[in-house]
Short mmCIF file of C-alpha atoms in Angstrom, two decimals:
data_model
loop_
_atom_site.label_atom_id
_atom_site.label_comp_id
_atom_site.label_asym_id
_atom_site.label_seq_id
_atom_site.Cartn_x
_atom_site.Cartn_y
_atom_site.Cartn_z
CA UNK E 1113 0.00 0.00 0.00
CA UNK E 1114 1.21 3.63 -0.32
CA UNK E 1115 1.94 6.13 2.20
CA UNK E 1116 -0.77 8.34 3.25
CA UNK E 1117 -1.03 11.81 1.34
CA UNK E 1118 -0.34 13.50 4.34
CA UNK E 1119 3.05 12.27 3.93
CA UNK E 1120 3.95 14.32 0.56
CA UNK E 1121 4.87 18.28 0.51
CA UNK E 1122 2.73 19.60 -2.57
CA UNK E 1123 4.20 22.79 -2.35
CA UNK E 1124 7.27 20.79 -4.17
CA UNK E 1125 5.11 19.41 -6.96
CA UNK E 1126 5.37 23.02 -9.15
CA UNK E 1127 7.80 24.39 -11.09
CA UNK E 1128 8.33 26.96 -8.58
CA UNK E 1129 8.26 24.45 -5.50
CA UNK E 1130 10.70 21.72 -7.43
CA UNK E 1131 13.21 25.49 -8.09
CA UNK E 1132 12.83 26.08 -5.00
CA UNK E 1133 13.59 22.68 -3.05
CA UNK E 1134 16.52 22.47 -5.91
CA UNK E 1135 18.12 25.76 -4.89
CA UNK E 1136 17.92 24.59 -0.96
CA UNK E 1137 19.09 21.50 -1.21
CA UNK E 1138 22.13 22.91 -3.72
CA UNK E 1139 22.89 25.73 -0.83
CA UNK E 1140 23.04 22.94 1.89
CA UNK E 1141 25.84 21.15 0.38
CA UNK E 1142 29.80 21.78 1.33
CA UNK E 1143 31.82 23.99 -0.63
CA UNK E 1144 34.09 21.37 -2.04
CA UNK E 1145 30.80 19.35 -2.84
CA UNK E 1146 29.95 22.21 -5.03
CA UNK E 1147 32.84 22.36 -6.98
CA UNK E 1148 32.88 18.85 -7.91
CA UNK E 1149 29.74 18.85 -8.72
CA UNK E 1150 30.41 22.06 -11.24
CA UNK E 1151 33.43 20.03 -12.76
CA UNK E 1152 31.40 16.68 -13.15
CA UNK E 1153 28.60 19.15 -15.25
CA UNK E 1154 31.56 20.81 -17.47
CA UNK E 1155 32.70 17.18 -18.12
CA UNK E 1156 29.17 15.72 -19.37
CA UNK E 1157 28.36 18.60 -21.30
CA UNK E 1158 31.86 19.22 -23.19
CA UNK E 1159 30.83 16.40 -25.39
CA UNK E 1160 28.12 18.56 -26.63
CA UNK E 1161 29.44 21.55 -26.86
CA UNK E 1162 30.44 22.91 -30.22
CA UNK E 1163 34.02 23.51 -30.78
CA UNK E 1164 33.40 27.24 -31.89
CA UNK E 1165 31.50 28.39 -28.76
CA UNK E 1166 34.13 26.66 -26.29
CA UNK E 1167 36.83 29.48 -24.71
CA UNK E 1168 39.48 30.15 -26.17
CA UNK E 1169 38.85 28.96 -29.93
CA UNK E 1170 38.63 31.77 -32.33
CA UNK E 1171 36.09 31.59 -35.29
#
């Protein structure tokens, strides 16, 4: 059976809630936490980024 709905916050179930929660839960992590997280992001998304729109390359 599933949990009462007492149990869930609604107020997280919007785009503005879900922002929100993100933005908490992002400002209650250590510094170093941050940064690794950061780096982890620049890593996934280099595949994808075109060569002409990455620093340092001129067009």
């Amino acid at each position: 059976m599933t949990a009462p709905d007492d149990d869930i916050d609604w107020s997280l179930a919007t785009f503005e809630g879900a922002r929100l929660e993100q933005m908490r839960r992002w400002a209650a992590l250590p510094l170093d936490r941050i940064v690794a997280a950061l780096e982890e992001m620049e890593r996934h998304a280099a595949p994808r980024t075109p060569a002409a729109t990455k620093p340092g390359i001129e067009k």
